[in-house]
PDB file of N, CA, C and O in Angstrom:
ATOM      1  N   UNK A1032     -26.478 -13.156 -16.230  1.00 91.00           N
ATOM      2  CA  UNK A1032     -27.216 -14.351 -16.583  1.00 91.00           C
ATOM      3  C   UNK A1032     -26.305 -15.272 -17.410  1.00 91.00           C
ATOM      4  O   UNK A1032     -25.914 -14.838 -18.494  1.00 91.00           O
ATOM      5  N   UNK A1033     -25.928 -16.489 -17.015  1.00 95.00           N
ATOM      6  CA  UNK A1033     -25.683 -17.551 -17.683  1.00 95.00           C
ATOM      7  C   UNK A1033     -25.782 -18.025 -19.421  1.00 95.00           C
ATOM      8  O   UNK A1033     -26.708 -18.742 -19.801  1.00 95.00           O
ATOM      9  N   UNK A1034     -25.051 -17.681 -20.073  1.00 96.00           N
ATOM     10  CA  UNK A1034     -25.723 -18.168 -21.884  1.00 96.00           C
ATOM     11  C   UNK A1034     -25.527 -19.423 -21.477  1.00 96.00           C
ATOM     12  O   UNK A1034     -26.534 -19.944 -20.999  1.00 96.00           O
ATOM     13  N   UNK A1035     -23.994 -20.473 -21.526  1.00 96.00           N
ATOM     14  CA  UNK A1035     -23.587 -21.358 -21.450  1.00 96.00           C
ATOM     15  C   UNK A1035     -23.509 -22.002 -19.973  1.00 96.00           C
ATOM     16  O   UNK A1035     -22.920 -21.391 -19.081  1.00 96.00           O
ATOM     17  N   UNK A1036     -24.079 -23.173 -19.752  1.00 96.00           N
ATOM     18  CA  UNK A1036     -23.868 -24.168 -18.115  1.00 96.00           C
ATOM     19  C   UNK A1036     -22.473 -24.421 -18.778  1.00 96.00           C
ATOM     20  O   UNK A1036     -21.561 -23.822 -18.209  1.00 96.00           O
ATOM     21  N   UNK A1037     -22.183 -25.022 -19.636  1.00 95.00           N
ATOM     22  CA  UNK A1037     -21.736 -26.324 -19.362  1.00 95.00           C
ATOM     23  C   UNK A1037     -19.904 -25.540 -19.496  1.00 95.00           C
ATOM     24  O   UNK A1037     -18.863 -26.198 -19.522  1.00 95.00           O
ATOM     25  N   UNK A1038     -19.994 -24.380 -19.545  1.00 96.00           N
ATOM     26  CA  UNK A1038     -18.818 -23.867 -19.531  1.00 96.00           C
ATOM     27  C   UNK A1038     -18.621 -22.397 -18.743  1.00 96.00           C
ATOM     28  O   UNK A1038     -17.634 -21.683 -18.565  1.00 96.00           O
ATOM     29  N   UNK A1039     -19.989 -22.288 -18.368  1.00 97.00           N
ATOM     30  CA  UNK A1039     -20.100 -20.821 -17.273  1.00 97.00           C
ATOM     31  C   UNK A1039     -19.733 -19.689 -17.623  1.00 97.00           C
ATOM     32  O   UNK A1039     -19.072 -18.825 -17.047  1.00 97.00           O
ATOM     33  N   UNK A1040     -20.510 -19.780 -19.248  1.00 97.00           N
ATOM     34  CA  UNK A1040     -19.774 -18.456 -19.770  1.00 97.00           C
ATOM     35  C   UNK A1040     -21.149 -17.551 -19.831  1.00 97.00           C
ATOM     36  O   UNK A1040     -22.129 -18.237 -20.121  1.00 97.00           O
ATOM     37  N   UNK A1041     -21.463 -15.980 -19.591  1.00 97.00           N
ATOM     38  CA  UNK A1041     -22.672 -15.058 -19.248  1.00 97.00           C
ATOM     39  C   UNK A1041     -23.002 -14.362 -20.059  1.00 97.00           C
ATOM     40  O   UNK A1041     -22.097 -13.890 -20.747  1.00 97.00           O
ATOM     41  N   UNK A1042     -24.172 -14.031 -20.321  1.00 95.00           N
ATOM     42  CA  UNK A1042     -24.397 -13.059 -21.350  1.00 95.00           C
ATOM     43  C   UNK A1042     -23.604 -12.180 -21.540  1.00 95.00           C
ATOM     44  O   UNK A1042     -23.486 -11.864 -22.724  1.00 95.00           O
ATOM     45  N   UNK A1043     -22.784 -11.455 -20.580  1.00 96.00           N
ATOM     46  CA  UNK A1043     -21.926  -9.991 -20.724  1.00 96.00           C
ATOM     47  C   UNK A1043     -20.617 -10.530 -21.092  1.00 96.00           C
ATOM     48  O   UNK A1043     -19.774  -9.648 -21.256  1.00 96.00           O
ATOM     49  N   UNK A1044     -20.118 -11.991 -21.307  1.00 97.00           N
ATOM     50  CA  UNK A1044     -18.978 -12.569 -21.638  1.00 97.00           C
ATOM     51  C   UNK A1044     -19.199 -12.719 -23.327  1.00 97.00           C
ATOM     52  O   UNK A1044     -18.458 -12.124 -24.110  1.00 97.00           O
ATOM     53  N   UNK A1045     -20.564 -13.784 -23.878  1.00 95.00           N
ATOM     54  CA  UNK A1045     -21.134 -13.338 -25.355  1.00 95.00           C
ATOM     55  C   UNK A1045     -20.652 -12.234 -26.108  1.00 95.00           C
ATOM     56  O   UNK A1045     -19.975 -12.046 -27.119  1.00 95.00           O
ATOM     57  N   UNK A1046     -21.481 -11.318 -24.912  1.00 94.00           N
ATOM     58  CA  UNK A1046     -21.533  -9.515 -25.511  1.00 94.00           C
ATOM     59  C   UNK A1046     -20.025  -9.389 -25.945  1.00 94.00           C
ATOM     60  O   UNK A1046     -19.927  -9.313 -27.170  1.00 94.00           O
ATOM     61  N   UNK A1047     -18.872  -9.348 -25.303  1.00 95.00           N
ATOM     62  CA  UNK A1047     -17.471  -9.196 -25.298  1.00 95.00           C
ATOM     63  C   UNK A1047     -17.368  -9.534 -26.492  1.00 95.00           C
ATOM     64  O   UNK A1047     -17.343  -8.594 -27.287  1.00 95.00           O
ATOM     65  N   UNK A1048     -17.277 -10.855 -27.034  1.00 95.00           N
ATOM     66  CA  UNK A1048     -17.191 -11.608 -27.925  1.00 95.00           C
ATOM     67  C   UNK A1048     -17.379 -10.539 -29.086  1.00 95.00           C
ATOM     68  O   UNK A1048     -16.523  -9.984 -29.776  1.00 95.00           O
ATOM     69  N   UNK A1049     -18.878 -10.411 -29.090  1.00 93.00           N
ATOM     70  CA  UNK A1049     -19.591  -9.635 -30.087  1.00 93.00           C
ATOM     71  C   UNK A1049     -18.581  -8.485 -30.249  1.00 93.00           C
ATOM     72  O   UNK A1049     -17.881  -8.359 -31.253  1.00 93.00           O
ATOM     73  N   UNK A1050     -18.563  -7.891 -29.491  1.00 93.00           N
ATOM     74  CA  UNK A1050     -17.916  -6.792 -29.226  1.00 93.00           C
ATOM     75  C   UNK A1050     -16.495  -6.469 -29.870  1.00 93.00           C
ATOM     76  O   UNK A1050     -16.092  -5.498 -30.510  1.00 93.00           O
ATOM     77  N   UNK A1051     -15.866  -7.705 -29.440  1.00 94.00           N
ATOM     78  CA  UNK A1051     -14.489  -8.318 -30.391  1.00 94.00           C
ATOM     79  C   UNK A1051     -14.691  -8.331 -31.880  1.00 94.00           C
ATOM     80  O   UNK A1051     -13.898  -7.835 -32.681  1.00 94.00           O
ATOM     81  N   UNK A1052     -15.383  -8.705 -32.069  1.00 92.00           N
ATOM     82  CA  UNK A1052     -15.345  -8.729 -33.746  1.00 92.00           C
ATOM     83  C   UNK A1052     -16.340 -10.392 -33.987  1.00 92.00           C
ATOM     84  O   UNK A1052     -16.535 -10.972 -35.056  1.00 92.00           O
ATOM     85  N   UNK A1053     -16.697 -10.705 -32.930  1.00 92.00           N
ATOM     86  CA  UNK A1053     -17.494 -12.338 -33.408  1.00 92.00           C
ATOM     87  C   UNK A1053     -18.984 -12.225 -34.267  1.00 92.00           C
ATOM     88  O   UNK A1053     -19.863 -11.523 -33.767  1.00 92.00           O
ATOM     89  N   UNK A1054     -19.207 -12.822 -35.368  1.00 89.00           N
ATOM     90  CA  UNK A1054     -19.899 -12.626 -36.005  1.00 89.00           C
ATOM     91  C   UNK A1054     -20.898 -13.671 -36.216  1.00 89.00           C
ATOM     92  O   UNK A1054     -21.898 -13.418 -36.888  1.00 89.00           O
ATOM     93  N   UNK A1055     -20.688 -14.976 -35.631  1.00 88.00           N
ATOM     94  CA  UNK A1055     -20.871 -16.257 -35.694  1.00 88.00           C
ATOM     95  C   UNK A1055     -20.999 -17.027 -34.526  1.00 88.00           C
ATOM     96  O   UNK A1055     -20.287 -16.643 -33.598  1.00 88.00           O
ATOM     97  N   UNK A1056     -21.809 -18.149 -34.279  1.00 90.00           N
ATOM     98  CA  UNK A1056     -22.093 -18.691 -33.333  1.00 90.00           C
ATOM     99  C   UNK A1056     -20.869 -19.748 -32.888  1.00 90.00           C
ATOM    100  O   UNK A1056     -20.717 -20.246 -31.772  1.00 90.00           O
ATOM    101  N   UNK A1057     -19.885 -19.986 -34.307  1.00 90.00           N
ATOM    102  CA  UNK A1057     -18.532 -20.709 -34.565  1.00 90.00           C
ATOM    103  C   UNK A1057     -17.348 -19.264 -33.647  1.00 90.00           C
ATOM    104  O   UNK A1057     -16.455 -19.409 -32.812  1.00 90.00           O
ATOM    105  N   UNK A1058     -17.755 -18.342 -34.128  1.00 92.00           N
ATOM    106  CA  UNK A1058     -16.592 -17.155 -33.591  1.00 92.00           C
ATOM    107  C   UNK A1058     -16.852 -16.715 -32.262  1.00 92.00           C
ATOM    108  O   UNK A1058     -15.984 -16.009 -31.749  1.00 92.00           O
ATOM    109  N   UNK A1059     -17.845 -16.983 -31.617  1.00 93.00           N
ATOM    110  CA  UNK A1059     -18.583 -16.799 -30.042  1.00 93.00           C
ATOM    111  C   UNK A1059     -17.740 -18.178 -29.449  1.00 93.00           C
ATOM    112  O   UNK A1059     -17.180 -18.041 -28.362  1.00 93.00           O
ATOM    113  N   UNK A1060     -17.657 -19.325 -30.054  1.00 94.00           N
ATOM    114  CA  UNK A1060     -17.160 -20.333 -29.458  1.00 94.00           C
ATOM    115  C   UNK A1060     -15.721 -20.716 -29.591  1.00 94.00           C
ATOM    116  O   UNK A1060     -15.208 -21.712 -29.080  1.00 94.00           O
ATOM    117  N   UNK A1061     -15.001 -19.633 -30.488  1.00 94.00           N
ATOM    118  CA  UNK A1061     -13.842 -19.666 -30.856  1.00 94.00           C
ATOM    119  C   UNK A1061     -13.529 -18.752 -29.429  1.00 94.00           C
ATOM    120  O   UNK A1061     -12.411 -19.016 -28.985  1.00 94.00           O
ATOM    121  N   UNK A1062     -14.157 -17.902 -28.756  1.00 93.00           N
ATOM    122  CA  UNK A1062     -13.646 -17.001 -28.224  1.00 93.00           C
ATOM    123  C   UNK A1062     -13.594 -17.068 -26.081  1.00 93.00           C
ATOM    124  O   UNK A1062     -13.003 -16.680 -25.073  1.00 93.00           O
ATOM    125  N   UNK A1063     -14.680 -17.848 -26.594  1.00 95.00           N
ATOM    126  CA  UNK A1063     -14.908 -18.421 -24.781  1.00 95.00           C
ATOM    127  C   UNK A1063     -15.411 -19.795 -24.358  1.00 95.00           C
ATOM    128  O   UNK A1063     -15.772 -20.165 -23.241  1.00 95.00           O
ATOM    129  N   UNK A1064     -15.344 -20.583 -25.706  1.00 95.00           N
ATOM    130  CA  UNK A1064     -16.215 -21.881 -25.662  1.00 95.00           C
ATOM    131  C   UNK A1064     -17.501 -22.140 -25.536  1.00 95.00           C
ATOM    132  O   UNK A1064     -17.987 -23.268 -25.444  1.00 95.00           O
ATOM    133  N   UNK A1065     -18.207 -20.896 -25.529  1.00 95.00           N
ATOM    134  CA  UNK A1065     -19.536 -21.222 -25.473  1.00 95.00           C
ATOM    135  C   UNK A1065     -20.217 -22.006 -26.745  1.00 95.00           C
ATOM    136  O   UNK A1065     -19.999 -21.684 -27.913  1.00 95.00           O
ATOM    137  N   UNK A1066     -20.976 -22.961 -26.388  1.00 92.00           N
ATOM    138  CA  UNK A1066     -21.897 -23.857 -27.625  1.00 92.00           C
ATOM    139  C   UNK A1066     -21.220 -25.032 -27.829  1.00 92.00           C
ATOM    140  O   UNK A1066     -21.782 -25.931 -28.454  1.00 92.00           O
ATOM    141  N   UNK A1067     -19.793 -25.219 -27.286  1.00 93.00           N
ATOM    142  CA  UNK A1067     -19.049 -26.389 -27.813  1.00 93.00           C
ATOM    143  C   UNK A1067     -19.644 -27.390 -27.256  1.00 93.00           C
ATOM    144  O   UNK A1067     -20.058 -28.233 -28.052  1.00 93.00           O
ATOM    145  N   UNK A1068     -19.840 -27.596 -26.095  1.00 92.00           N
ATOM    146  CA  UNK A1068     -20.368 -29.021 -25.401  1.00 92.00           C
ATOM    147  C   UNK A1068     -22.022 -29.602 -25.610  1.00 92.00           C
ATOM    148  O   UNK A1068     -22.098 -30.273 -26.639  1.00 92.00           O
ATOM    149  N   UNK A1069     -22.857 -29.532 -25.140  1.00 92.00           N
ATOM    150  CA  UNK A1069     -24.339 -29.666 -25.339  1.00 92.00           C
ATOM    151  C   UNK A1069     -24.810 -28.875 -26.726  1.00 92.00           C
ATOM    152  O   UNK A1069     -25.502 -29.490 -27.538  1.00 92.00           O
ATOM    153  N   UNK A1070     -24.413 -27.482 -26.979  1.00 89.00           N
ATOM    154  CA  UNK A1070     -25.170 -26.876 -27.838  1.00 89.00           C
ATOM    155  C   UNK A1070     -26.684 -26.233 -27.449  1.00 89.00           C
ATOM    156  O   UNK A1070     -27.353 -25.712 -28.341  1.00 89.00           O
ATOM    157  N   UNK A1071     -27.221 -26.307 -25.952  1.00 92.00           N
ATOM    158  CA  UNK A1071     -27.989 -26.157 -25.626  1.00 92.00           C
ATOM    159  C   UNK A1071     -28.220 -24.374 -25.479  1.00 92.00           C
ATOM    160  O   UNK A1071     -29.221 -23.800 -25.050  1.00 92.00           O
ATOM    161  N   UNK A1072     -27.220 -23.897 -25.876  1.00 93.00           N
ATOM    162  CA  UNK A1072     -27.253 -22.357 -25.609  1.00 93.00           C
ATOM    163  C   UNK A1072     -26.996 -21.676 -27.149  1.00 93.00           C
ATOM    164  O   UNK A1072     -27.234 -20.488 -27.370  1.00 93.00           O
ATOM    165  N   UNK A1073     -26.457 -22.646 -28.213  1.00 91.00           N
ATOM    166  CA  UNK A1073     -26.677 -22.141 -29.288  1.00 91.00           C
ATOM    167  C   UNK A1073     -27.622 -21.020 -29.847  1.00 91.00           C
ATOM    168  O   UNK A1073     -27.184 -19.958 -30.290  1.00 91.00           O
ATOM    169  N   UNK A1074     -29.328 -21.432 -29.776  1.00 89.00           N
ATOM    170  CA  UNK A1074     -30.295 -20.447 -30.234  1.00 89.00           C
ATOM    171  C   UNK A1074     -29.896 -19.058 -29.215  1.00 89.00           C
ATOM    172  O   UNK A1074     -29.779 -17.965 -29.769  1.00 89.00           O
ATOM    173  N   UNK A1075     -29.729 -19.155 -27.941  1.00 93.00           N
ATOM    174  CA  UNK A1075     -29.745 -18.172 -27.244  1.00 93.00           C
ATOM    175  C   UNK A1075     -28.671 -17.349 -27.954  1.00 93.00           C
ATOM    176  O   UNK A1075     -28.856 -16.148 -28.149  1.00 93.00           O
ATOM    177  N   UNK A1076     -27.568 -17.958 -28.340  1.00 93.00           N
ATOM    178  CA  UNK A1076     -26.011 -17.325 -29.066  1.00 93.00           C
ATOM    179  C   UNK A1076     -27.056 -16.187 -29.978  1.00 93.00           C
ATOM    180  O   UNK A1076     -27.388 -15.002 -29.942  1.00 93.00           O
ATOM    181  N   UNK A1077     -27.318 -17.521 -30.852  1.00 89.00           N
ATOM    182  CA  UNK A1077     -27.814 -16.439 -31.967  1.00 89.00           C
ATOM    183  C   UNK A1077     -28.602 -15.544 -31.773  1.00 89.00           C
ATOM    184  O   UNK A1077     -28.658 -14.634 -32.599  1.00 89.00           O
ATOM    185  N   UNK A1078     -29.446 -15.533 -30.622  1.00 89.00           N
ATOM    186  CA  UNK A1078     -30.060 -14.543 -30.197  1.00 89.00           C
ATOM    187  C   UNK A1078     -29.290 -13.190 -30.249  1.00 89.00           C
ATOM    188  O   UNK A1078     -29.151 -12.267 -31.050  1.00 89.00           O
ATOM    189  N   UNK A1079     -28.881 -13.507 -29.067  1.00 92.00           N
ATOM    190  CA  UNK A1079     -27.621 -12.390 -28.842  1.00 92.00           C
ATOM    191  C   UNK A1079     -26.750 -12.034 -30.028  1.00 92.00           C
ATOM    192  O   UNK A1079     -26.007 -11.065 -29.871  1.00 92.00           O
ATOM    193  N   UNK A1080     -26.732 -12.477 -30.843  1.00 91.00           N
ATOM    194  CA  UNK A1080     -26.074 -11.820 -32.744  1.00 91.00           C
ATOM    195  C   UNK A1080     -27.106 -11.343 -33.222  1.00 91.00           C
ATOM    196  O   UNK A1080     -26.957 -10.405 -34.005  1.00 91.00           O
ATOM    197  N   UNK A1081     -27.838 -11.594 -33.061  1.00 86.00           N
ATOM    198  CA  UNK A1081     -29.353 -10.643 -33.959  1.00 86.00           C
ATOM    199  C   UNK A1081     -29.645  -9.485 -33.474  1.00 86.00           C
ATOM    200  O   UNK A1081     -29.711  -8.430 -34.105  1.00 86.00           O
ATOM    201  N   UNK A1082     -29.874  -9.695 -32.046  1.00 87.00           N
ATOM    202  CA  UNK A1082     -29.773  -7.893 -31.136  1.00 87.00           C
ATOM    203  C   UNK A1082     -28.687  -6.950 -31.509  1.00 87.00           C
ATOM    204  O   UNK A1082     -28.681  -5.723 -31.600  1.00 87.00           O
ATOM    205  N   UNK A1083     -27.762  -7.859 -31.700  1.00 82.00           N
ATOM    206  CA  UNK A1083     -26.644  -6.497 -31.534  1.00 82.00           C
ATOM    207  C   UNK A1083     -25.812  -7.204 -33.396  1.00 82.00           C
ATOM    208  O   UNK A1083     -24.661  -7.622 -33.521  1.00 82.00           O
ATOM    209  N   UNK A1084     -26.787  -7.110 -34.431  1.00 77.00           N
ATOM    210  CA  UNK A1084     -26.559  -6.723 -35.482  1.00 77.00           C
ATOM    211  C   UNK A1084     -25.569  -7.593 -36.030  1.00 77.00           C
ATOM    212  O   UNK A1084     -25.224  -7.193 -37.142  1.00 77.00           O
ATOM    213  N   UNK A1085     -24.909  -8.766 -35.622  1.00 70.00           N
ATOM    214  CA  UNK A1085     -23.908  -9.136 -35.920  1.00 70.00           C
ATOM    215  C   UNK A1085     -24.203 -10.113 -37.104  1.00 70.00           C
ATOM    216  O   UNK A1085     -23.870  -9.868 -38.263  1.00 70.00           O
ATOM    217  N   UNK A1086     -24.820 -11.176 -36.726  1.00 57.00           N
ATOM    218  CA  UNK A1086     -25.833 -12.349 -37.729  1.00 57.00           C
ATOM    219  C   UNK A1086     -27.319 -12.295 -37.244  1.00 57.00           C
ATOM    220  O   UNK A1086     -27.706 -12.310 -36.075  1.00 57.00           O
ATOM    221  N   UNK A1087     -28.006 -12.235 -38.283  1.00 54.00           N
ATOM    222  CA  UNK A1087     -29.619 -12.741 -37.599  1.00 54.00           C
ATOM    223  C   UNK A1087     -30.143 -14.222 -37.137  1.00 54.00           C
ATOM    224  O   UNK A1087     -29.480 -15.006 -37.816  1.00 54.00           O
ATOM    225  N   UNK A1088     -30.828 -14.795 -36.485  1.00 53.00           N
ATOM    226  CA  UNK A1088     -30.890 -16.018 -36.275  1.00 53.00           C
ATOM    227  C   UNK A1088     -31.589 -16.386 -37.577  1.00 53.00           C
ATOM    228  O   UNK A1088     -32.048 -15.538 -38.342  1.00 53.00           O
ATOM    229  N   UNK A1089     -31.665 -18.186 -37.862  1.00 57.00           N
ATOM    230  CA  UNK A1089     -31.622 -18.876 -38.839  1.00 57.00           C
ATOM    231  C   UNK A1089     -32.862 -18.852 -39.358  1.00 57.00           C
ATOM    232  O   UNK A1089     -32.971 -19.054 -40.567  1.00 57.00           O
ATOM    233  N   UNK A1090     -34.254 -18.557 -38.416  1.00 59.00           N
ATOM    234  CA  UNK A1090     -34.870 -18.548 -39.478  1.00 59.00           C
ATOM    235  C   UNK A1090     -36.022 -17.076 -38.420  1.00 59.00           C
ATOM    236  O   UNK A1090     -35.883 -16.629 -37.282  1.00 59.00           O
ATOM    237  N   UNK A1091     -37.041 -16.776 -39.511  1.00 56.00           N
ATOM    238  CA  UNK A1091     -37.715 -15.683 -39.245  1.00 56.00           C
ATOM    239  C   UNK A1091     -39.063 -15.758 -37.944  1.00 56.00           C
ATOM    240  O   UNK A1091     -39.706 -14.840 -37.436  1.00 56.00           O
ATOM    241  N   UNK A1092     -39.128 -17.562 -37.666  1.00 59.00           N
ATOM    242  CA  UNK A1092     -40.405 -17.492 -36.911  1.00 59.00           C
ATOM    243  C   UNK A1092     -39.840 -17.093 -35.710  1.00 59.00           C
ATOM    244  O   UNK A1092     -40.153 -16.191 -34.934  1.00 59.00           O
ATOM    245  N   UNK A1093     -38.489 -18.354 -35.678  1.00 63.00           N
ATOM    246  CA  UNK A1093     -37.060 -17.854 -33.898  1.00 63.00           C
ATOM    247  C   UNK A1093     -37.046 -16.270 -33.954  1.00 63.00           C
ATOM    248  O   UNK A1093     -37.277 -15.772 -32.852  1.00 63.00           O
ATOM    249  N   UNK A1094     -36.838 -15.398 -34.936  1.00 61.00           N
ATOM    250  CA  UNK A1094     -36.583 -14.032 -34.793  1.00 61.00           C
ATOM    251  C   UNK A1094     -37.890 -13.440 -34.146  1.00 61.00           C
ATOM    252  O   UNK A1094     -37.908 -12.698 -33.164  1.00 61.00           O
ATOM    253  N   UNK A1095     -38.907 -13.856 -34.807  1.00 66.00           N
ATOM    254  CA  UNK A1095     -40.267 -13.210 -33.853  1.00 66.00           C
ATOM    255  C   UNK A1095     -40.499 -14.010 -32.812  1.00 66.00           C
ATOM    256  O   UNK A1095     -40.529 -13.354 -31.771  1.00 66.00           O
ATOM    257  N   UNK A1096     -40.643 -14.943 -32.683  1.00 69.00           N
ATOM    258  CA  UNK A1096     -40.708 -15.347 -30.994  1.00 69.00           C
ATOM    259  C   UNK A1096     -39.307 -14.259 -29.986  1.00 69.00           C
ATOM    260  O   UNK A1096     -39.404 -13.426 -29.085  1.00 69.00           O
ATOM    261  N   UNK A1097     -38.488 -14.667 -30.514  1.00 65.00           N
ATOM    262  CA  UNK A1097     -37.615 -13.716 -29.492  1.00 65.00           C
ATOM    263  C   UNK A1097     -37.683 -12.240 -29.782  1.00 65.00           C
ATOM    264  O   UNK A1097     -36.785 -11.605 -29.230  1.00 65.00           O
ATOM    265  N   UNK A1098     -38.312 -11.712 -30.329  1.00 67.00           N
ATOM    266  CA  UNK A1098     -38.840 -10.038 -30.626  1.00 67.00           C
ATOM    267  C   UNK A1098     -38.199  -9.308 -31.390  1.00 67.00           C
ATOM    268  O   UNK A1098     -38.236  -8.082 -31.283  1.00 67.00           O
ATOM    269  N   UNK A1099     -37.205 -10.189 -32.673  1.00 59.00           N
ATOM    270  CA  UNK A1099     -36.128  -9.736 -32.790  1.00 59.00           C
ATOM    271  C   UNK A1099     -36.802  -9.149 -34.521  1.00 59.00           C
ATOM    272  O   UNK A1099     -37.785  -9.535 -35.153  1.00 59.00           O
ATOM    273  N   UNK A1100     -35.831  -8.166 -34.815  1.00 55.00           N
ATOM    274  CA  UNK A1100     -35.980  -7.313 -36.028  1.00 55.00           C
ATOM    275  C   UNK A1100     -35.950  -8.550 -37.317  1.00 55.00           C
ATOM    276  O   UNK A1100     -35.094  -9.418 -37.144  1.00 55.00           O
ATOM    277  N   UNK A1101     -36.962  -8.704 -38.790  1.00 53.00           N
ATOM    278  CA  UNK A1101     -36.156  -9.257 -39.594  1.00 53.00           C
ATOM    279  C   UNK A1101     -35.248  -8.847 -39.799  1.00 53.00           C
ATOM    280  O   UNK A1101     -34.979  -7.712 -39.405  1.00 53.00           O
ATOM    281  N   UNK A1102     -34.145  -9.793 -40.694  1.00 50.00           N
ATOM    282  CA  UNK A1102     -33.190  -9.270 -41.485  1.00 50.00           C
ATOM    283  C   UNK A1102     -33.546  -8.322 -42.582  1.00 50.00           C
ATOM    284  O   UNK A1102     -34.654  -8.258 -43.116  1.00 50.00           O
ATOM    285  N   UNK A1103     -32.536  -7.613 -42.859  1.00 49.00           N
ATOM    286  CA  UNK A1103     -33.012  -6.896 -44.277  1.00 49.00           C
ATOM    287  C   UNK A1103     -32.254  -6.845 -45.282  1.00 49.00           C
ATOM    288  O   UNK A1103     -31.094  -6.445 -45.381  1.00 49.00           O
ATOM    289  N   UNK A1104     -33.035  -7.315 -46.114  1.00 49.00           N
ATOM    290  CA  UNK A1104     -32.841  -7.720 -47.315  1.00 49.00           C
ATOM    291  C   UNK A1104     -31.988  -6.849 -48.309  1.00 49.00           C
ATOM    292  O   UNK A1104     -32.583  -5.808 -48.584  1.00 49.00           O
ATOM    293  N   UNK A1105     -30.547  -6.994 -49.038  1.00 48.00           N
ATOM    294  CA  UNK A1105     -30.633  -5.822 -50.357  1.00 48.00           C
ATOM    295  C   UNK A1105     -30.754  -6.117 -51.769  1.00 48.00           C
ATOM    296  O   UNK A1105     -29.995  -6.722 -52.526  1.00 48.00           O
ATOM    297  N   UNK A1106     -31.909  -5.541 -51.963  1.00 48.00           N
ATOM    298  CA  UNK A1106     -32.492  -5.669 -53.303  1.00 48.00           C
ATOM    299  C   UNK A1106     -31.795  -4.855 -54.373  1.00 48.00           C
ATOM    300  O   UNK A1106     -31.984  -3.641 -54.447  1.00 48.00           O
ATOM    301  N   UNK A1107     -30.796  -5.660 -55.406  1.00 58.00           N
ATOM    302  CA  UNK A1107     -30.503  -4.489 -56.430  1.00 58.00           C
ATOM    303  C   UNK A1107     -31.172  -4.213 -57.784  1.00 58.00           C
ATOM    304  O   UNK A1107     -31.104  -4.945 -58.771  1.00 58.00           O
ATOM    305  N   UNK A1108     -31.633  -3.397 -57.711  1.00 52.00           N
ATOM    306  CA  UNK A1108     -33.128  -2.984 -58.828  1.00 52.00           C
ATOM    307  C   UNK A1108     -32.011  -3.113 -60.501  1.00 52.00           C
ATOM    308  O   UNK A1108     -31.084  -2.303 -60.467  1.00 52.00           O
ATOM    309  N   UNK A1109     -32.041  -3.792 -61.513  1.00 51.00           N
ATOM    310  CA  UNK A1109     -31.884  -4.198 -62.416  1.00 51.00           C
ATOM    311  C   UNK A1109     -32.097  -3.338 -63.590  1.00 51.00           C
ATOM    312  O   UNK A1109     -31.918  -3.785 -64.723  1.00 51.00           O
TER     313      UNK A1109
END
């Protein structure tokens, strides 16, 4: 499946990324150009960083619409 049109880059190309060490929707696009042109595949990016643990998306309602885990929090007890 397609993340990016406008540069024909696929979910299993993302994954790579991830896989590499990309942690960021800036380091996904450092790595195959995805997000540079339109930006229209951005949320999907971050999608794909939240599944596989890398960054969570930006805010918590995007994380539950896409089914995704909150972040978790570390609390240091004082």
């Amino acid at each position: 499946m397609y993340v990016c049109m406008c540069h024909a880059v696929t979910e299993a190309q993302v994954k790579q990324q991830i896989d590499a060490g990309a942690d960021t929707p800036r380091g996904i696009a450092k790595g195959c150009k995805a997000g540079t042109d339109c930006g229209s595949c951005v949320r999907r990016i971050q999608a794909l960083l939240g599944e596989h643990g890398a960054r969570p998306c930006p805010t918590a309602r995007l994380a539950a619409r896409l089914g995704l885990a909150e972040p978790e929090t570390n609390v240091i007890a004082a």
